Amino acid sequence: LFLKFGEVDYFLPFCIYITIMPPKLDQDIVLHDYQSVSSRGLRLFFLDYDGTLSPIVQDPLAATPSSELKKILNTLCAESRNRVYIVSGRNRDLMEKWLGDIKAGFSAEHGSFYRPLSADGASLPWNDIITELKLNLSWKKDVISIMEEMAKNCPGSHVEEKTYTAVWHYRNAKDQKQAEACATQLHDLLKKKEDMGYQVLNGNKIVETRPDGINKGSIVKKILDDTSRENIEFVLCVGDDTTDEDMFSQINLEKDIHKRFTVRVGRVSTAAETHVELQEDVVHLLESLGNSK
């Protein structure tokens, strides 16, 4: 059962899932809490890429990180108490190409791959989470076939096959009204086949499938579990899309971490506890934190 009252969504009967229009992030509070971390405390950052660290662009391959962004991330990573993780739906090869020289941790394809950080903040090799969990991928060929058929009927759209996920993009579709209708049709069609072992979700001008049980929230939990929780004093989690809601929900459960901030880019209903108006606000916030003492 799904009920909606104003800006609050309720999902019943097995649980109550509530999303609200959150207040604007008070960046002064974030800065204060960041600076008040003890000498032995850790600060964790969980940052989406597209629409969060980098603006959304028409051509996904043109969303390369600016030199300014890389400088800001390097400054944050250079602080010994900071652990920066970039948690993205992008494939790991592209993340390695664009950001591999930054001493950050990474998650690619919504948690399918994970490049952790050591206890002292050094980068470690990539882990293949799907292989480790021995998840079923027999659905992928059929899903891609369905997506490709939809792409034929929607000029300008295309299918992106990643290692473990598949995406139908329609940002560049010639007729956006038709594309929105196709997106709804594709989502509904794939939803009926989710028992094959995948999840389908709508994103920013995309319809995407990922292995069942894999999401940004699951990788955030793994990172938290792999870190000395008693030393975590500050968490900042920022994202702009539906796929980031799993991160927000997981961080919101971490009640023992009192200095925690979940932030959605844009004014939308979300599980995040705060929001910022623009993608540029995220970059400016990170720059302020990196430059603070």
Short mmCIF file of C-alpha atoms in Angstrom, two decimals:
data_model
loop_
_atom_site.label_atom_id
_atom_site.label_comp_id
_atom_site.label_asym_id
_atom_site.label_seq_id
_atom_site.Cartn_x
_atom_site.Cartn_y
_atom_site.Cartn_z
CA LEU A 1 0.00 0.00 0.00
CA PHE A 2 1.34 3.42 -0.94
CA LEU A 3 -0.09 6.64 0.46
CA LYS A 4 0.94 10.23 -0.23
CA PHE A 5 0.09 13.25 1.89
CA GLY A 6 1.66 16.51 0.73
CA GLU A 7 5.39 15.99 0.63
CA VAL A 8 5.32 12.83 2.76
CA ASP A 9 5.20 9.33 1.27
CA TYR A 10 4.07 6.33 3.30
CA PHE A 11 4.64 2.71 2.37
CA LEU A 12 2.56 0.13 4.29
CA PRO A 13 1.98 -2.43 5.75
CA PHE A 14 5.35 -4.11 6.38
CA CYS A 15 7.31 -0.94 6.99
CA ILE A 16 6.95 2.78 6.85
CA TYR A 17 9.20 4.46 4.33
CA ILE A 18 9.04 8.21 4.66
CA THR A 19 10.49 10.79 2.33
CA ILE A 20 10.06 14.49 2.97
CA MET A 21 11.18 17.78 1.53
CA PRO A 22 14.12 18.39 3.89
CA PRO A 23 15.43 21.74 5.14
CA LYS A 24 18.36 23.47 3.51
CA LEU A 25 21.78 22.35 4.75
CA ASP A 26 23.34 24.74 7.26
CA GLN A 27 26.92 24.78 6.01
CA ASP A 28 28.14 26.59 9.13
CA ILE A 29 27.05 23.61 11.25
CA VAL A 30 28.83 21.20 8.88
CA LEU A 31 32.01 23.28 9.09
CA HIS A 32 31.79 23.45 12.90
CA ASP A 33 31.29 19.70 13.25
CA TYR A 34 34.07 19.00 10.74
CA GLN A 35 36.51 21.15 12.70
CA SER A 36 35.49 19.69 16.07
CA VAL A 37 36.57 16.12 15.22
CA SER A 38 39.18 14.91 17.68
CA SER A 39 42.79 14.19 16.79
CA ARG A 40 42.04 10.43 16.67
CA GLY A 41 38.64 10.76 15.04
CA LEU A 42 37.80 9.91 11.42
CA ARG A 43 35.73 11.86 8.93
CA LEU A 44 34.01 9.82 6.19
CA PHE A 45 32.75 11.28 2.93
CA PHE A 46 30.39 9.39 0.62
CA LEU A 47 30.04 11.38 -2.60
CA ASP A 48 28.10 10.62 -5.77
CA TYR A 49 29.77 11.76 -8.99
CA ASP A 50 27.33 12.82 -11.74
CA GLY A 51 25.13 15.70 -10.61
CA THR A 52 27.01 15.94 -7.31
CA LEU A 53 30.73 16.37 -7.88
CA SER A 54 30.32 17.07 -11.58
CA PRO A 55 27.42 18.74 -13.43
CA ILE A 56 25.01 16.71 -15.54
CA VAL A 57 25.88 17.07 -19.25
CA GLN A 58 24.23 15.92 -22.46
CA ASP A 59 27.06 13.53 -23.33
CA PRO A 60 27.91 11.31 -20.32
CA LEU A 61 31.46 10.83 -21.61
CA ALA A 62 31.99 14.60 -21.47
CA ALA A 63 31.49 14.73 -17.68
CA THR A 64 35.22 14.70 -16.99
CA PRO A 65 36.31 16.14 -13.63
CA SER A 66 37.62 19.69 -13.70
CA SER A 67 41.10 20.51 -12.45
CA GLU A 68 39.42 22.55 -9.69
CA LEU A 69 37.41 19.54 -8.51
CA LYS A 70 40.48 17.28 -8.47
CA LYS A 71 42.39 19.87 -6.47
CA ILE A 72 39.57 20.06 -3.91
CA LEU A 73 39.36 16.28 -3.59
CA ASN A 74 43.13 15.97 -3.26
CA THR A 75 43.09 18.57 -0.48
CA LEU A 76 40.44 16.63 1.42
CA CYS A 77 42.24 13.32 0.93
CA ALA A 78 45.51 14.82 2.16
CA GLU A 79 44.04 15.39 5.64
CA SER A 80 45.00 12.27 7.64
CA ARG A 81 41.65 12.07 9.45
CA ASN A 82 39.62 12.09 6.23
CA ARG A 83 38.43 9.07 4.24
CA VAL A 84 36.84 10.13 0.95
CA TYR A 85 34.77 7.61 -1.05
CA ILE A 86 33.31 8.38 -4.46
CA VAL A 87 30.24 6.16 -4.84
CA SER A 88 29.04 6.11 -8.44
CA GLY A 89 27.04 4.20 -11.00
CA ARG A 90 29.87 4.70 -13.50
CA ASN A 91 32.00 1.75 -14.60
CA ARG A 92 35.28 1.28 -12.79
CA ASP A 93 37.52 1.76 -15.86
CA LEU A 94 36.13 5.25 -16.42
CA MET A 95 36.42 6.12 -12.73
CA GLU A 96 40.00 4.88 -12.73
CA LYS A 97 40.77 6.93 -15.84
CA TRP A 98 39.17 10.13 -14.54
CA LEU A 99 39.93 9.96 -10.82
CA GLY A 100 42.39 7.13 -10.25
CA ASP A 101 45.22 9.48 -9.31
CA ILE A 102 43.24 10.79 -6.34
CA LYS A 103 43.87 9.01 -3.03
CA ALA A 104 40.19 8.24 -2.49
CA GLY A 105 38.19 5.06 -2.14
CA PHE A 106 35.76 4.18 -4.93
CA SER A 107 32.62 2.22 -5.60
CA ALA A 108 31.56 1.61 -9.21
CA GLU A 109 28.35 0.34 -10.78
CA HIS A 110 26.30 1.05 -7.64
CA GLY A 111 28.40 -1.15 -5.39
CA SER A 112 29.34 -3.92 -7.84
CA PHE A 113 33.01 -2.94 -7.53
CA TYR A 114 34.79 -1.45 -4.53
CA ARG A 115 38.29 0.00 -4.18
CA PRO A 116 38.81 0.34 -0.41
CA LEU A 117 41.20 2.39 1.64
CA SER A 118 43.59 0.90 4.18
CA ALA A 119 43.58 1.85 7.86
CA ASP A 120 46.08 4.62 7.13
CA GLY A 121 44.17 5.91 4.09
CA ALA A 122 46.17 4.28 1.30
CA SER A 123 44.39 2.96 -1.81
CA LEU A 124 43.97 -0.81 -2.07
CA PRO A 125 43.11 -3.01 -5.11
CA TRP A 126 39.58 -3.21 -6.49
CA ASN A 127 37.22 -5.85 -5.09
CA ASP A 128 34.65 -7.52 -7.37
CA ILE A 129 31.62 -7.73 -5.06
CA ILE A 130 29.42 -9.59 -7.56
CA THR A 131 31.95 -12.38 -7.98
CA GLU A 132 32.55 -12.57 -4.24
CA LEU A 133 28.82 -12.98 -3.60
CA LYS A 134 28.34 -15.33 -6.58
CA LEU A 135 25.26 -13.44 -7.71
CA ASN A 136 23.10 -14.58 -10.60
CA LEU A 137 23.62 -12.63 -13.85
CA SER A 138 21.67 -14.83 -16.25
CA TRP A 139 19.08 -12.05 -16.65
CA LYS A 140 21.48 -9.55 -18.24
CA LYS A 141 21.30 -10.76 -21.85
CA ASP A 142 17.49 -10.68 -21.88
CA VAL A 143 17.37 -7.24 -20.25
CA ILE A 144 19.78 -5.75 -22.78
CA SER A 145 17.73 -7.23 -25.62
CA ILE A 146 14.59 -5.56 -24.27
CA MET A 147 16.42 -2.25 -23.85
CA GLU A 148 17.85 -2.38 -27.37
CA GLU A 149 14.38 -2.97 -28.78
CA MET A 150 13.15 0.12 -26.92
CA ALA A 151 16.10 2.13 -28.26
CA LYS A 152 15.04 1.26 -31.82
CA ASN A 153 11.62 2.75 -31.12
CA CYS A 154 12.98 5.91 -29.47
CA PRO A 155 15.42 7.77 -31.75
CA GLY A 156 18.33 9.35 -29.91
CA SER A 157 18.22 6.93 -26.98
CA HIS A 158 20.84 4.24 -26.48
CA VAL A 159 21.83 1.28 -24.33
CA GLU A 160 24.97 1.20 -22.18
CA GLU A 161 26.20 -2.22 -21.10
CA LYS A 162 28.50 -2.20 -18.09
CA THR A 163 30.17 -5.20 -16.49
CA TYR A 164 27.24 -6.04 -14.21
CA THR A 165 24.58 -3.44 -14.94
CA ALA A 166 22.67 -2.24 -17.99
CA VAL A 167 21.31 1.25 -18.69
CA TRP A 168 18.89 2.72 -21.21
CA HIS A 169 19.71 6.43 -21.70
CA TYR A 170 17.19 8.86 -23.16
CA ARG A 171 18.65 12.29 -22.37
CA ASN A 172 19.42 12.83 -26.06
CA ALA A 173 16.18 11.37 -27.41
CA LYS A 174 14.71 13.56 -30.17
CA ASP A 175 11.20 13.51 -28.73
CA GLN A 176 11.36 13.82 -24.94
CA LYS A 177 7.62 13.35 -24.47
CA GLN A 178 7.82 10.05 -26.35
CA ALA A 179 10.98 9.14 -24.42
CA GLU A 180 9.26 9.65 -21.05
CA ALA A 181 6.44 7.37 -22.18
CA CYS A 182 8.98 4.78 -23.36
CA ALA A 183 10.80 5.03 -20.02
CA THR A 184 7.59 4.24 -18.15
CA GLN A 185 6.83 1.36 -20.49
CA LEU A 186 10.35 -0.05 -20.19
CA HIS A 187 10.37 0.25 -16.41
CA ASP A 188 7.02 -1.51 -16.11
CA LEU A 189 8.09 -4.27 -18.48
CA LEU A 190 11.38 -4.92 -16.67
CA LYS A 191 9.68 -4.69 -13.28
CA LYS A 192 7.60 -7.75 -14.11
CA LYS A 193 10.77 -9.80 -14.61
CA GLU A 194 12.66 -8.73 -11.45
CA ASP A 195 12.37 -12.25 -10.01
CA MET A 196 15.11 -13.19 -12.50
CA GLY A 197 17.60 -11.62 -10.07
CA TYR A 198 17.86 -7.90 -10.75
CA GLN A 199 16.40 -4.58 -9.65
CA VAL A 200 15.10 -1.93 -12.03
CA LEU A 201 15.06 1.75 -11.20
CA ASN A 202 14.46 5.10 -12.82
CA GLY A 203 17.23 7.67 -12.66
CA ASN A 204 17.99 11.01 -14.26
CA LYS A 205 16.96 10.34 -17.88
CA ILE A 206 17.79 6.65 -17.53
CA VAL A 207 16.23 3.28 -16.77
CA GLU A 208 18.79 1.01 -15.15
CA THR A 209 19.06 -2.57 -13.92
CA ARG A 210 21.51 -3.83 -11.31
CA PRO A 211 22.03 -7.18 -9.57
CA ASP A 212 19.54 -7.87 -6.82
CA GLY A 213 20.81 -6.81 -3.39
CA ILE A 214 23.51 -4.51 -4.76
CA ASN A 215 23.11 -0.79 -4.22
CA LYS A 216 24.95 2.24 -2.88
CA GLY A 217 23.56 1.63 0.58
CA SER A 218 25.04 -1.88 0.75
CA ILE A 219 28.51 -0.63 -0.14
CA VAL A 220 28.27 2.23 2.37
CA LYS A 221 27.42 -0.33 5.06
CA LYS A 222 30.40 -2.46 4.03
CA ILE A 223 32.73 0.54 4.25
CA LEU A 224 31.38 1.44 7.69
CA ASP A 225 31.74 -2.17 8.83
CA ASP A 226 35.32 -2.27 7.54
CA THR A 227 36.20 0.94 9.41
CA SER A 228 36.80 1.23 13.15
CA ARG A 229 33.34 2.53 13.98
CA GLU A 230 34.39 3.82 17.38
CA ASN A 231 36.71 6.25 15.58
CA ILE A 232 34.11 7.61 13.12
CA GLU A 233 33.06 11.04 14.38
CA PHE A 234 31.81 12.75 11.20
CA VAL A 235 30.03 11.58 8.05
CA LEU A 236 28.99 13.63 5.03
CA CYS A 237 26.94 11.83 2.36
CA VAL A 238 25.81 13.73 -0.77
CA GLY A 239 23.92 12.65 -3.89
CA ASP A 240 21.46 13.95 -6.44
CA ASP A 241 19.51 10.96 -7.76
CA THR A 242 17.23 8.05 -6.92
CA THR A 243 20.18 5.66 -6.65
CA ASP A 244 21.60 7.77 -3.81
CA GLU A 245 18.56 7.26 -1.60
CA ASP A 246 19.97 3.91 -0.43
CA MET A 247 23.06 5.73 0.85
CA PHE A 248 20.96 8.26 2.74
CA SER A 249 18.82 5.58 4.34
CA GLN A 250 21.87 3.62 5.49
CA ILE A 251 23.63 6.67 6.98
CA ASN A 252 20.43 7.74 8.73
CA LEU A 253 20.50 4.42 10.61
CA GLU A 254 23.92 5.19 12.09
CA LYS A 255 22.57 6.82 15.25
CA ASP A 256 25.88 6.43 17.11
CA ILE A 257 27.52 8.85 14.68
CA HIS A 258 26.13 12.13 15.93
CA LYS A 259 27.88 14.39 13.41
CA ARG A 260 26.34 12.94 10.28
CA PHE A 261 24.84 14.75 7.30
CA THR A 262 22.83 13.27 4.43
CA VAL A 263 22.34 15.80 1.64
CA ARG A 264 20.29 15.67 -1.57
CA VAL A 265 21.08 18.06 -4.40
CA GLY A 266 17.88 19.83 -5.44
CA ARG A 267 14.49 20.47 -3.85
CA VAL A 268 12.80 17.06 -3.97
CA SER A 269 11.25 14.57 -1.58
CA THR A 270 14.09 12.40 -0.25
CA ALA A 271 15.34 10.26 2.61
CA ALA A 272 18.21 12.75 3.04
CA GLU A 273 17.89 14.95 6.09
CA THR A 274 18.95 18.15 4.29
CA HIS A 275 19.36 19.55 0.79
CA VAL A 276 21.43 22.04 -1.20
CA GLU A 277 20.03 23.89 -4.18
CA LEU A 278 22.73 23.32 -6.78
CA GLN A 279 25.54 20.96 -7.72
CA GLU A 280 27.96 23.86 -7.42
CA ASP A 281 26.99 24.19 -3.74
CA VAL A 282 28.47 20.74 -3.10
CA VAL A 283 31.83 21.67 -4.62
CA HIS A 284 31.92 24.95 -2.68
CA LEU A 285 31.15 23.11 0.57
CA LEU A 286 33.93 20.58 0.00
CA GLU A 287 36.34 23.37 -0.83
CA SER A 288 35.44 25.17 2.41
CA LEU A 289 35.97 22.02 4.45
CA GLY A 290 39.29 21.27 2.78
CA ASN A 291 40.56 24.79 3.42
CA SER A 292 39.50 24.86 7.07
CA LYS A 293 41.85 24.07 9.93
#
